């Protein structure tokens, strides 16, 4: 079997290093996704029977993509070391799938940001109107350091305490931007990986044709 030489050998080792970094980034994406899913504050705010689950859709995409990135990074390392067109081709195909998933998570986080916030605000206001002293309402007010709504503020609210609709907006804005930036950032790195894998696949094929 022909081996790549010269500049292509450099590409081979660059691809290996890239995939190792890629595996680490997959671990990071998975960790961020799990943190967003099981963050005690977020879970307590969206733990009710009627709580909107739109936010967690983007989180689940992130968790799935992070898991796949770790797996694909491992096979990419093996493909680079073994100079296997089959493994590298599979690596490239999986990168395309994960690339789409990461972009979807990022776009979902940005485009649905307002809807997710509005859904949670509506959930809070309806629950607040039913029982303003319930356990869920107390959780919102404690976690977000807020009280009441714009239309129905707490009578004893301090001047520096915001209403919970504003608190919800600030809280979920920060979480959704994490989903958006992580998803789009990893997708950008994947483009480099796809370019490296294509170049190495072509080099391996050419070296075999020469022999």
PDB file of C-alpha atoms in Angstrom:
ATOM      1  CA  UNK A   1       0.000   0.000   0.000  1.00  0.00           C
ATOM      2  CA  UNK A   2       1.347   3.397  -0.956  1.00  0.00           C
ATOM      3  CA  UNK A   3       2.086   5.904   1.764  1.00  0.00           C
ATOM      4  CA  UNK A   4       1.700   9.648   1.469  1.00  0.00           C
ATOM      5  CA  UNK A   5       4.971  11.543   1.473  1.00  0.00           C
ATOM      6  CA  UNK A   6       6.258  15.093   1.721  1.00  0.00           C
ATOM      7  CA  UNK A   7       3.690  17.806   2.166  1.00  0.00           C
ATOM      8  CA  UNK A   8       0.827  15.303   2.264  1.00  0.00           C
ATOM      9  CA  UNK A   9       2.495  13.550   5.182  1.00  0.00           C
ATOM     10  CA  UNK A  10       2.386  16.864   6.991  1.00  0.00           C
ATOM     11  CA  UNK A  11      -1.344  17.079   6.176  1.00  0.00           C
ATOM     12  CA  UNK A  12      -1.764  13.581   7.616  1.00  0.00           C
ATOM     13  CA  UNK A  13      -0.302  14.581  10.974  1.00  0.00           C
ATOM     14  CA  UNK A  14      -2.132  17.895  10.966  1.00  0.00           C
ATOM     15  CA  UNK A  15      -5.371  15.975  10.446  1.00  0.00           C
ATOM     16  CA  UNK A  16      -4.490  13.688  13.362  1.00  0.00           C
ATOM     17  CA  UNK A  17      -3.787  16.658  15.647  1.00  0.00           C
ATOM     18  CA  UNK A  18      -6.935  18.384  14.424  1.00  0.00           C
ATOM     19  CA  UNK A  19      -9.045  15.327  15.189  1.00  0.00           C
ATOM     20  CA  UNK A  20      -7.593  15.054  18.673  1.00  0.00           C
ATOM     21  CA  UNK A  21      -8.515  18.692  19.277  1.00  0.00           C
ATOM     22  CA  UNK A  22     -11.849  17.940  17.628  1.00  0.00           C
ATOM     23  CA  UNK A  23     -12.452  15.137  20.128  1.00  0.00           C
ATOM     24  CA  UNK A  24     -11.689  17.511  23.007  1.00  0.00           C
ATOM     25  CA  UNK A  25     -14.103  20.085  21.558  1.00  0.00           C
ATOM     26  CA  UNK A  26     -16.752  17.374  21.270  1.00  0.00           C
ATOM     27  CA  UNK A  27     -16.272  16.675  24.971  1.00  0.00           C
ATOM     28  CA  UNK A  28     -16.704  20.390  25.628  1.00  0.00           C
ATOM     29  CA  UNK A  29     -19.904  20.600  23.553  1.00  0.00           C
ATOM     30  CA  UNK A  30     -21.313  17.546  25.325  1.00  0.00           C
ATOM     31  CA  UNK A  31     -20.421  19.035  28.713  1.00  0.00           C
ATOM     32  CA  UNK A  32     -22.096  22.350  27.831  1.00  0.00           C
ATOM     33  CA  UNK A  33     -25.208  20.527  26.603  1.00  0.00           C
ATOM     34  CA  UNK A  34     -25.434  18.408  29.756  1.00  0.00           C
ATOM     35  CA  UNK A  35     -24.878  21.483  31.918  1.00  0.00           C
ATOM     36  CA  UNK A  36     -27.693  23.361  30.168  1.00  0.00           C
ATOM     37  CA  UNK A  37     -29.995  20.331  30.466  1.00  0.00           C
ATOM     38  CA  UNK A  38     -29.305  19.536  34.122  1.00  0.00           C
ATOM     39  CA  UNK A  39     -28.482  23.000  35.448  1.00  0.00           C
ATOM     40  CA  UNK A  40     -30.528  23.102  38.701  1.00  0.00           C
ATOM     41  CA  UNK A  41     -31.722  26.649  38.075  1.00  0.00           C
ATOM     42  CA  UNK A  42     -32.922  25.938  34.524  1.00  0.00           C
ATOM     43  CA  UNK A  43     -34.548  22.637  35.491  1.00  0.00           C
ATOM     44  CA  UNK A  44     -36.405  24.225  38.399  1.00  0.00           C
ATOM     45  CA  UNK A  45     -37.810  26.923  36.084  1.00  0.00           C
ATOM     46  CA  UNK A  46     -38.995  24.429  33.469  1.00  0.00           C
ATOM     47  CA  UNK A  47     -40.019  21.565  35.711  1.00  0.00           C
ATOM     48  CA  UNK A  48     -43.795  22.059  35.692  1.00  0.00           C
ATOM     49  CA  UNK A  49     -46.270  19.882  33.787  1.00  0.00           C
ATOM     50  CA  UNK A  50     -47.198  22.732  31.444  1.00  0.00           C
ATOM     51  CA  UNK A  51     -43.693  24.152  31.132  1.00  0.00           C
ATOM     52  CA  UNK A  52     -42.592  24.781  27.517  1.00  0.00           C
ATOM     53  CA  UNK A  53     -39.946  22.348  26.270  1.00  0.00           C
ATOM     54  CA  UNK A  54     -38.761  24.445  23.325  1.00  0.00           C
ATOM     55  CA  UNK A  55     -35.558  25.430  25.123  1.00  0.00           C
ATOM     56  CA  UNK A  56     -34.533  21.824  25.695  1.00  0.00           C
ATOM     57  CA  UNK A  57     -34.902  20.964  21.987  1.00  0.00           C
ATOM     58  CA  UNK A  58     -31.828  23.039  21.172  1.00  0.00           C
ATOM     59  CA  UNK A  59     -30.043  21.529  24.182  1.00  0.00           C
ATOM     60  CA  UNK A  60     -30.786  17.975  23.011  1.00  0.00           C
ATOM     61  CA  UNK A  61     -29.391  18.805  19.561  1.00  0.00           C
ATOM     62  CA  UNK A  62     -26.237  20.084  21.236  1.00  0.00           C
ATOM     63  CA  UNK A  63     -25.876  16.942  23.383  1.00  0.00           C
ATOM     64  CA  UNK A  64     -26.360  14.641  20.395  1.00  0.00           C
ATOM     65  CA  UNK A  65     -23.924  16.600  18.243  1.00  0.00           C
ATOM     66  CA  UNK A  66     -21.312  16.669  21.016  1.00  0.00           C
ATOM     67  CA  UNK A  67     -21.528  12.897  21.444  1.00  0.00           C
ATOM     68  CA  UNK A  68     -21.137  12.354  17.703  1.00  0.00           C
ATOM     69  CA  UNK A  69     -18.220  14.790  17.530  1.00  0.00           C
ATOM     70  CA  UNK A  70     -16.346  12.748  20.154  1.00  0.00           C
ATOM     71  CA  UNK A  71     -17.002   9.510  18.269  1.00  0.00           C
ATOM     72  CA  UNK A  72     -16.163  10.973  14.878  1.00  0.00           C
ATOM     73  CA  UNK A  73     -13.000  12.604  16.221  1.00  0.00           C
ATOM     74  CA  UNK A  74     -11.789   9.192  17.384  1.00  0.00           C
ATOM     75  CA  UNK A  75     -12.442   7.553  13.995  1.00  0.00           C
ATOM     76  CA  UNK A  76     -10.863  10.527  12.253  1.00  0.00           C
ATOM     77  CA  UNK A  77      -7.659   9.972  14.234  1.00  0.00           C
ATOM     78  CA  UNK A  78      -7.673   6.291  13.280  1.00  0.00           C
ATOM     79  CA  UNK A  79      -8.308   7.141   9.632  1.00  0.00           C
ATOM     80  CA  UNK A  80      -5.438   9.619   9.537  1.00  0.00           C
ATOM     81  CA  UNK A  81      -2.956   7.230  11.172  1.00  0.00           C
ATOM     82  CA  UNK A  82      -3.958   4.220   9.068  1.00  0.00           C
ATOM     83  CA  UNK A  83      -4.356   6.315   5.905  1.00  0.00           C
ATOM     84  CA  UNK A  84      -7.681   4.574   5.343  1.00  0.00           C
ATOM     85  CA  UNK A  85      -9.847   6.062   2.600  1.00  0.00           C
ATOM     86  CA  UNK A  86     -12.839   4.225   4.030  1.00  0.00           C
ATOM     87  CA  UNK A  87     -12.420   5.707   7.513  1.00  0.00           C
ATOM     88  CA  UNK A  88     -11.641   9.158   6.150  1.00  0.00           C
ATOM     89  CA  UNK A  89     -14.620   9.000   3.810  1.00  0.00           C
ATOM     90  CA  UNK A  90     -16.867   7.984   6.706  1.00  0.00           C
ATOM     91  CA  UNK A  91     -15.297  10.744   8.789  1.00  0.00           C
ATOM     92  CA  UNK A  92     -16.089  13.301   6.084  1.00  0.00           C
ATOM     93  CA  UNK A  93     -19.703  12.090   5.752  1.00  0.00           C
ATOM     94  CA  UNK A  94     -20.235  12.215   9.515  1.00  0.00           C
ATOM     95  CA  UNK A  95     -18.738  15.699   9.642  1.00  0.00           C
ATOM     96  CA  UNK A  96     -21.339  16.848   7.146  1.00  0.00           C
ATOM     97  CA  UNK A  97     -24.131  15.432   9.311  1.00  0.00           C
ATOM     98  CA  UNK A  98     -22.738  16.935  12.510  1.00  0.00           C
ATOM     99  CA  UNK A  99     -22.065  20.200  10.717  1.00  0.00           C
ATOM    100  CA  UNK A 100     -25.752  20.382   9.845  1.00  0.00           C
ATOM    101  CA  UNK A 101     -26.762  19.507  13.414  1.00  0.00           C
ATOM    102  CA  UNK A 102     -24.464  22.138  14.930  1.00  0.00           C
ATOM    103  CA  UNK A 103     -25.672  24.833  12.543  1.00  0.00           C
ATOM    104  CA  UNK A 104     -29.249  23.774  13.285  1.00  0.00           C
ATOM    105  CA  UNK A 105     -28.628  24.126  17.027  1.00  0.00           C
ATOM    106  CA  UNK A 106     -27.019  27.539  16.553  1.00  0.00           C
ATOM    107  CA  UNK A 107     -29.709  28.823  14.205  1.00  0.00           C
ATOM    108  CA  UNK A 108     -32.422  27.349  16.432  1.00  0.00           C
ATOM    109  CA  UNK A 109     -31.004  29.168  19.437  1.00  0.00           C
ATOM    110  CA  UNK A 110     -30.892  32.520  17.652  1.00  0.00           C
ATOM    111  CA  UNK A 111     -34.122  32.338  15.636  1.00  0.00           C
ATOM    112  CA  UNK A 112     -36.286  30.888  18.401  1.00  0.00           C
ATOM    113  CA  UNK A 113     -34.822  33.030  21.167  1.00  0.00           C
ATOM    114  CA  UNK A 114     -37.792  35.380  21.339  1.00  0.00           C
ATOM    115  CA  UNK A 115     -40.365  32.590  21.088  1.00  0.00           C
ATOM    116  CA  UNK A 116     -38.723  30.552  23.846  1.00  0.00           C
ATOM    117  CA  UNK A 117     -38.612  33.577  26.122  1.00  0.00           C
ATOM    118  CA  UNK A 118     -42.230  34.460  25.341  1.00  0.00           C
ATOM    119  CA  UNK A 119     -43.345  30.877  26.044  1.00  0.00           C
ATOM    120  CA  UNK A 120     -41.615  30.858  29.439  1.00  0.00           C
ATOM    121  CA  UNK A 121     -42.989  34.318  30.261  1.00  0.00           C
ATOM    122  CA  UNK A 122     -46.524  33.194  29.365  1.00  0.00           C
ATOM    123  CA  UNK A 123     -46.070  30.067  31.461  1.00  0.00           C
ATOM    124  CA  UNK A 124     -44.941  32.164  34.413  1.00  0.00           C
ATOM    125  CA  UNK A 125     -47.708  34.779  34.139  1.00  0.00           C
ATOM    126  CA  UNK A 126     -50.453  32.142  33.855  1.00  0.00           C
ATOM    127  CA  UNK A 127     -49.055  30.251  36.857  1.00  0.00           C
ATOM    128  CA  UNK A 128     -48.644  33.496  38.799  1.00  0.00           C
ATOM    129  CA  UNK A 129     -52.265  34.505  38.149  1.00  0.00           C
ATOM    130  CA  UNK A 130     -53.451  31.125  39.459  1.00  0.00           C
ATOM    131  CA  UNK A 131     -51.313  31.060  42.599  1.00  0.00           C
ATOM    132  CA  UNK A 132     -48.889  33.872  43.282  1.00  0.00           C
ATOM    133  CA  UNK A 133     -47.468  32.099  46.331  1.00  0.00           C
ATOM    134  CA  UNK A 134     -46.948  28.642  44.818  1.00  0.00           C
ATOM    135  CA  UNK A 135     -43.696  26.698  45.008  1.00  0.00           C
ATOM    136  CA  UNK A 136     -42.908  27.267  41.321  1.00  0.00           C
ATOM    137  CA  UNK A 137     -43.459  31.027  41.586  1.00  0.00           C
ATOM    138  CA  UNK A 138     -41.226  31.170  44.644  1.00  0.00           C
ATOM    139  CA  UNK A 139     -38.522  29.303  42.699  1.00  0.00           C
ATOM    140  CA  UNK A 140     -38.695  31.834  39.870  1.00  0.00           C
ATOM    141  CA  UNK A 141     -38.529  34.765  42.247  1.00  0.00           C
ATOM    142  CA  UNK A 142     -35.626  33.303  44.219  1.00  0.00           C
ATOM    143  CA  UNK A 143     -33.531  32.218  41.222  1.00  0.00           C
ATOM    144  CA  UNK A 144     -34.158  35.291  39.080  1.00  0.00           C
ATOM    145  CA  UNK A 145     -34.253  37.750  41.987  1.00  0.00           C
ATOM    146  CA  UNK A 146     -37.551  39.142  40.718  1.00  0.00           C
ATOM    147  CA  UNK A 147     -41.142  39.539  41.812  1.00  0.00           C
ATOM    148  CA  UNK A 148     -44.496  39.722  40.039  1.00  0.00           C
ATOM    149  CA  UNK A 149     -45.163  40.737  36.469  1.00  0.00           C
ATOM    150  CA  UNK A 150     -45.349  44.017  34.596  1.00  0.00           C
ATOM    151  CA  UNK A 151     -49.133  43.989  34.687  1.00  0.00           C
ATOM    152  CA  UNK A 152     -49.380  42.597  38.223  1.00  0.00           C
ATOM    153  CA  UNK A 153     -46.326  43.653  40.268  1.00  0.00           C
ATOM    154  CA  UNK A 154     -45.730  42.539  43.822  1.00  0.00           C
ATOM    155  CA  UNK A 155     -47.160  45.090  46.249  1.00  0.00           C
ATOM    156  CA  UNK A 156     -44.111  44.927  48.517  1.00  0.00           C
ATOM    157  CA  UNK A 157     -41.510  44.790  45.727  1.00  0.00           C
ATOM    158  CA  UNK A 158     -38.400  46.844  46.369  1.00  0.00           C
ATOM    159  CA  UNK A 159     -37.474  49.552  43.867  1.00  0.00           C
ATOM    160  CA  UNK A 160     -34.365  47.719  42.654  1.00  0.00           C
ATOM    161  CA  UNK A 161     -36.172  44.381  42.152  1.00  0.00           C
ATOM    162  CA  UNK A 162     -37.173  43.684  38.561  1.00  0.00           C
ATOM    163  CA  UNK A 163     -40.364  42.024  37.429  1.00  0.00           C
ATOM    164  CA  UNK A 164     -40.050  38.323  36.583  1.00  0.00           C
ATOM    165  CA  UNK A 165     -40.840  38.794  32.883  1.00  0.00           C
ATOM    166  CA  UNK A 166     -37.674  40.877  32.594  1.00  0.00           C
ATOM    167  CA  UNK A 167     -35.795  38.378  34.764  1.00  0.00           C
ATOM    168  CA  UNK A 168     -36.855  35.502  32.502  1.00  0.00           C
ATOM    169  CA  UNK A 169     -35.719  37.418  29.425  1.00  0.00           C
ATOM    170  CA  UNK A 170     -32.277  38.141  30.883  1.00  0.00           C
ATOM    171  CA  UNK A 171     -31.806  34.576  32.159  1.00  0.00           C
ATOM    172  CA  UNK A 172     -32.734  32.718  28.976  1.00  0.00           C
ATOM    173  CA  UNK A 173     -30.992  35.210  26.703  1.00  0.00           C
ATOM    174  CA  UNK A 174     -27.684  34.238  28.305  1.00  0.00           C
ATOM    175  CA  UNK A 175     -28.423  30.499  27.977  1.00  0.00           C
ATOM    176  CA  UNK A 176     -29.583  30.711  24.359  1.00  0.00           C
ATOM    177  CA  UNK A 177     -26.569  32.708  23.282  1.00  0.00           C
ATOM    178  CA  UNK A 178     -24.397  29.890  24.655  1.00  0.00           C
ATOM    179  CA  UNK A 179     -26.259  27.380  22.441  1.00  0.00           C
ATOM    180  CA  UNK A 180     -25.982  29.676  19.422  1.00  0.00           C
ATOM    181  CA  UNK A 181     -22.307  30.558  19.750  1.00  0.00           C
ATOM    182  CA  UNK A 182     -21.161  27.033  20.627  1.00  0.00           C
ATOM    183  CA  UNK A 183     -23.142  25.502  17.756  1.00  0.00           C
ATOM    184  CA  UNK A 184     -21.947  27.937  15.109  1.00  0.00           C
ATOM    185  CA  UNK A 185     -18.382  28.020  16.458  1.00  0.00           C
ATOM    186  CA  UNK A 186     -17.931  24.245  16.312  1.00  0.00           C
ATOM    187  CA  UNK A 187     -19.540  24.173  12.862  1.00  0.00           C
ATOM    188  CA  UNK A 188     -16.884  26.609  11.639  1.00  0.00           C
ATOM    189  CA  UNK A 189     -14.090  24.389  12.963  1.00  0.00           C
ATOM    190  CA  UNK A 190     -15.630  21.410  11.157  1.00  0.00           C
ATOM    191  CA  UNK A 191     -15.120  23.109   7.807  1.00  0.00           C
ATOM    192  CA  UNK A 192     -11.355  22.936   8.408  1.00  0.00           C
ATOM    193  CA  UNK A 193     -11.629  19.242   9.249  1.00  0.00           C
ATOM    194  CA  UNK A 194     -13.570  18.516   6.059  1.00  0.00           C
ATOM    195  CA  UNK A 195     -10.947  20.307   3.975  1.00  0.00           C
ATOM    196  CA  UNK A 196      -8.093  18.347   5.626  1.00  0.00           C
ATOM    197  CA  UNK A 197      -9.880  15.016   5.162  1.00  0.00           C
ATOM    198  CA  UNK A 198     -10.622  15.724   1.485  1.00  0.00           C
ATOM    199  CA  UNK A 199      -6.991  16.667   0.794  1.00  0.00           C
ATOM    200  CA  UNK A 200      -5.655  13.579   2.565  1.00  0.00           C
ATOM    201  CA  UNK A 201      -8.139  11.274   0.807  1.00  0.00           C
ATOM    202  CA  UNK A 202      -7.030  12.643  -2.572  1.00  0.00           C
ATOM    203  CA  UNK A 203      -3.358  12.203  -1.611  1.00  0.00           C
ATOM    204  CA  UNK A 204      -3.912   8.591  -0.539  1.00  0.00           C
ATOM    205  CA  UNK A 205      -5.793   7.781  -3.736  1.00  0.00           C
ATOM    206  CA  UNK A 206      -3.118   9.367  -5.913  1.00  0.00           C
ATOM    207  CA  UNK A 207      -0.303   7.568  -4.093  1.00  0.00           C
ATOM    208  CA  UNK A 208      -2.032   4.235  -4.660  1.00  0.00           C
ATOM    209  CA  UNK A 209      -2.571   4.964  -8.351  1.00  0.00           C
ATOM    210  CA  UNK A 210       1.134   5.656  -8.785  1.00  0.00           C
ATOM    211  CA  UNK A 211       2.146   2.271  -7.358  1.00  0.00           C
TER     212      UNK A 211
END
